[in-house]
Structures are given as C-alpha cells and as structure tokens.
Amino acid sequence: MKNYVEKLFTLVLIRDKTRVLLGYKKRGFGQGRWNGFGGKVEAGETAQEAAARELGEECRLMTAPDNLAKVGELEFTFEESDTLMDVKIFTTNTYTGIPTETDEMRPEWFPLENIPYSHMWPDDELWYPIFLRGNKFKGAFHFKGHDIILSQSLSEVEAF
Ligand SMILES: Cc1cc(-c2ccco2)c2oc(N)nc2c1
C-alpha cells in the first residue's frame, strides 16, 4: 500500500428537471472531457468556497458557498502516482448568470437522456445515475492512466 499524498478538489454539477450543465475542459488536467466545474481547494478556503469560486472562474455562474449542497465524495488514485484526489461533489439550483465559455471550459446543457459518457471520465457513468436520482454517494476509483479503472467501490449514503 502506497503512502498517498491527499489533494482536495471540488466538482459542481448543476441540473434542472431535464438537463445537466457540463463543461468541456479546454486545457490542463482532464482536457478533452466533459465534466462538472471545479478544481483545487486552495489553502484558507473551505470546499464550498472553492467550489463557488471555480464555478465563477470556469463558467461565470455565481452562487453563495452555502447554497452548494454536498452530494458526493469520490477518491481517485493512480497506478503511476502517489496522489490521492479527494473530490467533493456539490450541486445547486440557486445561482445567477448565464453559462459562459472561458479559457478553461466550454459550458453546454445536455438532456439527461443524452449525457456524453464516452467523452467523460470513465467513473461518471457509474455514479451519475445515483446523482440524477437525487441520492448521495461515496466511492473510490483506482486508475491505470486516465482511461482504465482497475478497481472501484461505490455506495449510496444517507447523509454526509
Ligand atoms: C481521476 C478523476 C479526476 C476527476 C477530477 C479532476 C478534478 C475534479 O475531478 C474526475 O472527475 C470526474 N467526473 N471523474 C474524475 C476522475
């Protein structure tokens, strides 16, 4: 068992009755894939504050940190590194602004029956159904590279 270096990240997924808002990552980690909005939690900020900040930076939507509800927590590890990514996943239906393309992300609304899983991280098709049912979840995925999941655990939880 490796000694992992834990790094905190956030993801914000915004959905309405029929659609989910995703961003196409134009550069950096996860480039070329559709994902929620998020990034690193910086020193001195809470996960909710980081999530609200990244949502604004990546697609110009604004929300108060307290409006972000925790819906999931995922851990990602990799064969090739000692990094453990601890990703806290939030959602909100209280925000202002229009999803706007930035240097980082191109936002687009996808109908729930047409989520582009083949152009997303491979874990997503496993936990999105739980998220879209309105349930909370915890999971861990061990990757080989960025495309192969060697092992995984995923469970629904009552509360965080
Ligand atoms: C390995 C991995 C990382 C992330 C990530 C990077 C930043 C925030 O999350 C993922 O996001 C999703 N949906 N699957 C993911 C897999």
mmCIF file of C-alpha atoms and ligand atoms in Angstrom:
data_model
loop_
_atom_site.group_PDB
_atom_site.id
_atom_site.type_symbol
_atom_site.label_atom_id
_atom_site.label_comp_id
_atom_site.label_asym_id
_atom_site.label_seq_id
_atom_site.Cartn_x
_atom_site.Cartn_y
_atom_site.Cartn_z
ATOM 1 C CA MET A 1 0.000 0.000 0.000
ATOM 2 C CA LYS A 2 1.447 3.337 -1.077
ATOM 3 C CA ASN A 3 1.661 6.377 1.147
ATOM 4 C CA TYR A 4 -0.704 8.662 -0.686
ATOM 5 C CA VAL A 5 -0.466 12.456 -0.776
ATOM 6 C CA GLU A 6 -4.047 13.653 -0.453
ATOM 7 C CA LYS A 7 -5.189 16.641 -2.515
ATOM 8 C CA LEU A 8 -8.633 18.241 -2.180
ATOM 9 C CA PHE A 9 -10.749 19.063 -5.232
ATOM 10 C CA THR A 10 -14.329 20.118 -5.909
ATOM 11 C CA LEU A 11 -16.856 19.467 -8.666
ATOM 12 C CA VAL A 12 -20.113 21.338 -9.130
ATOM 13 C CA LEU A 13 -22.904 19.675 -11.126
ATOM 14 C CA ILE A 14 -25.896 21.833 -11.998
ATOM 15 C CA ARG A 15 -29.055 20.200 -13.274
ATOM 16 C CA ASP A 16 -32.656 21.059 -13.866
ATOM 17 C CA LYS A 17 -35.601 18.722 -14.481
ATOM 18 C CA THR A 18 -34.451 17.658 -17.932
ATOM 19 C CA ARG A 19 -30.801 18.701 -18.339
ATOM 20 C CA VAL A 20 -27.356 18.747 -16.732
ATOM 21 C CA LEU A 21 -24.797 21.519 -17.262
ATOM 22 C CA LEU A 22 -21.331 20.227 -18.182
ATOM 23 C CA GLY A 23 -18.132 21.958 -19.242
ATOM 24 C CA TYR A 24 -15.718 20.835 -21.959
ATOM 25 C CA LYS A 25 -12.225 21.077 -20.428
ATOM 26 C CA LYS A 26 -10.117 23.013 -22.946
ATOM 27 C CA ARG A 27 -6.714 22.612 -21.225
ATOM 28 C CA GLY A 28 -4.932 21.047 -18.290
ATOM 29 C CA PHE A 29 -5.992 18.007 -16.269
ATOM 30 C CA GLY A 30 -8.939 16.218 -17.873
ATOM 31 C CA GLN A 31 -8.540 18.181 -21.126
ATOM 32 C CA GLY A 32 -10.903 16.990 -23.851
ATOM 33 C CA ARG A 33 -13.524 15.603 -21.474
ATOM 34 C CA TRP A 34 -16.880 16.976 -20.308
ATOM 35 C CA ASN A 35 -17.112 17.344 -16.536
ATOM 36 C CA GLY A 36 -18.651 19.392 -13.777
ATOM 37 C CA PHE A 37 -16.976 22.659 -12.834
ATOM 38 C CA GLY A 38 -14.294 22.631 -10.184
ATOM 39 C CA GLY A 39 -10.684 22.401 -9.279
ATOM 40 C CA LYS A 40 -8.276 22.539 -6.372
ATOM 41 C CA VAL A 41 -9.219 23.699 -2.882
ATOM 42 C CA GLU A 42 -6.680 26.397 -2.039
ATOM 43 C CA ALA A 43 -5.204 26.995 1.407
ATOM 44 C CA GLY A 44 -7.526 29.019 3.620
ATOM 45 C CA GLU A 45 -10.777 28.250 1.788
ATOM 46 C CA THR A 46 -13.474 25.698 2.506
ATOM 47 C CA ALA A 47 -14.512 23.163 -0.126
ATOM 48 C CA GLN A 48 -17.786 25.068 -0.616
ATOM 49 C CA GLU A 49 -15.904 28.359 -1.070
ATOM 50 C CA ALA A 50 -13.550 26.702 -3.562
ATOM 51 C CA ALA A 51 -16.497 25.192 -5.456
ATOM 52 C CA ALA A 52 -18.284 28.559 -5.712
ATOM 53 C CA ARG A 53 -15.038 30.253 -6.796
ATOM 54 C CA GLU A 54 -14.303 27.653 -9.516
ATOM 55 C CA LEU A 55 -17.891 27.794 -10.807
ATOM 56 C CA GLY A 56 -17.450 31.531 -11.319
ATOM 57 C CA GLU A 57 -13.973 31.237 -12.832
ATOM 58 C CA GLU A 58 -14.868 28.363 -15.194
ATOM 59 C CA CYS A 59 -18.311 29.395 -16.480
ATOM 60 C CA ARG A 60 -19.252 32.707 -14.818
ATOM 61 C CA LEU A 61 -22.127 31.297 -12.772
ATOM 62 C CA MET A 62 -22.356 32.786 -9.307
ATOM 63 C CA THR A 63 -23.679 31.188 -6.156
ATOM 64 C CA ALA A 64 -23.103 31.556 -2.436
ATOM 65 C CA PRO A 65 -20.959 28.781 -0.929
ATOM 66 C CA ASP A 66 -23.785 27.923 1.487
ATOM 67 C CA ASN A 67 -26.099 27.247 -1.462
ATOM 68 C CA LEU A 68 -23.871 24.385 -2.560
ATOM 69 C CA ALA A 69 -25.208 21.065 -1.259
ATOM 70 C CA LYS A 70 -22.798 18.162 -0.873
ATOM 71 C CA VAL A 71 -23.996 15.191 -2.944
ATOM 72 C CA GLY A 72 -20.906 13.026 -3.267
ATOM 73 C CA GLU A 73 -17.348 12.359 -2.319
ATOM 74 C CA LEU A 74 -15.001 10.378 -4.580
ATOM 75 C CA GLU A 75 -11.376 9.327 -4.111
ATOM 76 C CA PHE A 76 -9.170 8.806 -7.162
ATOM 77 C CA THR A 77 -5.809 7.044 -7.086
ATOM 78 C CA PHE A 78 -3.486 6.065 -9.897
ATOM 79 C CA GLU A 79 -1.014 3.245 -10.571
ATOM 80 C CA GLU A 80 1.503 5.826 -11.739
ATOM 81 C CA SER A 81 1.464 8.312 -8.843
ATOM 82 C CA ASP A 82 1.148 8.713 -5.077
ATOM 83 C CA THR A 83 -1.565 11.349 -5.357
ATOM 84 C CA LEU A 84 -4.960 10.665 -3.841
ATOM 85 C CA MET A 85 -7.544 13.076 -5.257
ATOM 86 C CA ASP A 86 -10.314 13.672 -2.719
ATOM 87 C CA VAL A 87 -13.110 15.191 -4.814
ATOM 88 C CA LYS A 88 -16.112 16.723 -3.055
ATOM 89 C CA ILE A 89 -19.123 16.991 -5.348
ATOM 90 C CA PHE A 90 -21.759 19.693 -4.923
ATOM 91 C CA THR A 91 -24.956 20.765 -6.632
ATOM 92 C CA THR A 92 -27.134 23.852 -6.512
ATOM 93 C CA ASN A 93 -30.241 25.170 -8.185
ATOM 94 C CA THR A 94 -29.681 28.674 -6.827
ATOM 95 C CA TYR A 95 -27.284 30.648 -8.973
ATOM 96 C CA THR A 96 -27.110 33.743 -11.138
ATOM 97 C CA GLY A 97 -25.541 34.380 -14.526
ATOM 98 C CA ILE A 98 -25.501 32.698 -17.888
ATOM 99 C CA PRO A 99 -23.095 29.781 -18.514
ATOM 100 C CA THR A 100 -20.255 31.438 -20.418
ATOM 101 C CA GLU A 101 -17.239 29.980 -22.210
ATOM 102 C CA THR A 102 -13.870 30.763 -20.606
ATOM 103 C CA ASP A 103 -10.245 29.869 -21.349
ATOM 104 C CA GLU A 104 -10.782 26.742 -19.205
ATOM 105 C CA MET A 105 -14.246 25.462 -20.070
ATOM 106 C CA ARG A 106 -16.966 25.494 -22.746
ATOM 107 C CA PRO A 107 -20.315 25.023 -20.951
ATOM 108 C CA GLU A 108 -23.239 23.188 -22.545
ATOM 109 C CA TRP A 109 -26.575 21.825 -21.299
ATOM 110 C CA PHE A 110 -27.117 18.105 -22.017
ATOM 111 C CA PRO A 111 -30.508 16.375 -21.902
ATOM 112 C CA LEU A 112 -30.449 13.727 -19.141
ATOM 113 C CA GLU A 113 -31.020 11.023 -21.761
ATOM 114 C CA ASN A 114 -28.050 12.224 -23.775
ATOM 115 C CA ILE A 115 -25.130 12.604 -21.359
ATOM 116 C CA PRO A 116 -21.877 12.210 -23.363
ATOM 117 C CA TYR A 117 -20.368 9.465 -21.153
ATOM 118 C CA SER A 118 -17.937 8.348 -23.908
ATOM 119 C CA HIS A 119 -16.374 11.828 -23.693
ATOM 120 C CA MET A 120 -16.264 11.948 -19.888
ATOM 121 C CA TRP A 121 -14.165 10.308 -17.161
ATOM 122 C CA PRO A 122 -14.958 6.544 -17.108
ATOM 123 C CA ASP A 123 -16.201 6.618 -13.499
ATOM 124 C CA ASP A 124 -19.021 9.052 -14.359
ATOM 125 C CA GLU A 125 -21.404 6.566 -15.926
ATOM 126 C CA LEU A 126 -21.235 4.595 -12.665
ATOM 127 C CA TRP A 127 -22.196 7.379 -10.258
ATOM 128 C CA TYR A 128 -24.201 9.845 -12.373
ATOM 129 C CA PRO A 129 -27.308 7.611 -12.149
ATOM 130 C CA ILE A 130 -27.142 7.887 -8.326
ATOM 131 C CA PHE A 131 -26.693 11.684 -8.553
ATOM 132 C CA LEU A 132 -29.529 12.029 -11.088
ATOM 133 C CA ARG A 133 -31.854 10.051 -8.758
ATOM 134 C CA GLY A 134 -31.153 12.727 -6.145
ATOM 135 C CA ASN A 135 -29.202 10.383 -3.912
ATOM 136 C CA LYS A 136 -25.832 10.845 -2.198
ATOM 137 C CA PHE A 137 -22.801 8.658 -2.778
ATOM 138 C CA LYS A 138 -19.238 7.806 -1.743
ATOM 139 C CA GLY A 139 -16.765 5.983 -3.951
ATOM 140 C CA ALA A 140 -13.151 5.245 -4.755
ATOM 141 C CA PHE A 141 -11.665 4.509 -8.160
ATOM 142 C CA HIS A 142 -8.124 3.258 -8.817
ATOM 143 C CA PHE A 143 -6.959 4.203 -12.303
ATOM 144 C CA LYS A 144 -4.289 2.923 -14.668
ATOM 145 C CA GLY A 145 -3.565 6.049 -16.643
ATOM 146 C CA HIS A 146 -6.672 8.141 -17.193
ATOM 147 C CA ASP A 147 -8.830 5.665 -19.122
ATOM 148 C CA ILE A 148 -8.764 2.318 -17.225
ATOM 149 C CA ILE A 149 -10.359 1.695 -13.832
ATOM 150 C CA LEU A 150 -8.511 -1.215 -12.172
ATOM 151 C CA SER A 151 -10.684 -1.347 -9.047
ATOM 152 C CA GLN A 152 -13.583 0.563 -7.587
ATOM 153 C CA SER A 153 -16.011 0.866 -4.743
ATOM 154 C CA LEU A 154 -19.240 2.881 -4.830
ATOM 155 C CA SER A 155 -22.125 3.104 -2.390
ATOM 156 C CA GLU A 156 -25.117 5.322 -1.767
ATOM 157 C CA VAL A 157 -25.099 7.115 1.570
ATOM 158 C CA GLU A 158 -27.936 8.632 3.607
ATOM 159 C CA ALA A 159 -26.073 11.796 4.561
ATOM 160 C CA PHE A 160 -22.638 13.393 4.779
HETATM 161 C C1 LIG B 1 -9.316 10.829 -11.921
HETATM 162 C C2 LIG B 1 -10.502 11.731 -11.993
HETATM 163 C C3 LIG B 1 -10.395 13.095 -11.643
HETATM 164 C C4 LIG B 1 -11.504 13.931 -11.694
HETATM 165 C C5 LIG B 1 -11.437 15.341 -11.284
HETATM 166 C C6 LIG B 1 -10.460 16.259 -11.524
HETATM 167 C C7 LIG B 1 -10.842 17.434 -10.913
HETATM 168 C C8 LIG B 1 -12.023 17.201 -10.319
HETATM 169 O O1 LIG B 1 -12.409 15.911 -10.578
HETATM 170 C C9 LIG B 1 -12.712 13.400 -12.121
HETATM 171 O O2 LIG B 1 -13.927 13.994 -12.288
HETATM 172 C C10 LIG B 1 -14.755 13.014 -12.708
HETATM 173 N N1 LIG B 1 -16.047 13.237 -13.017
HETATM 174 N N2 LIG B 1 -14.143 11.828 -12.819
HETATM 175 C C11 LIG B 1 -12.830 12.056 -12.462
HETATM 176 C C12 LIG B 1 -11.724 11.206 -12.407
#
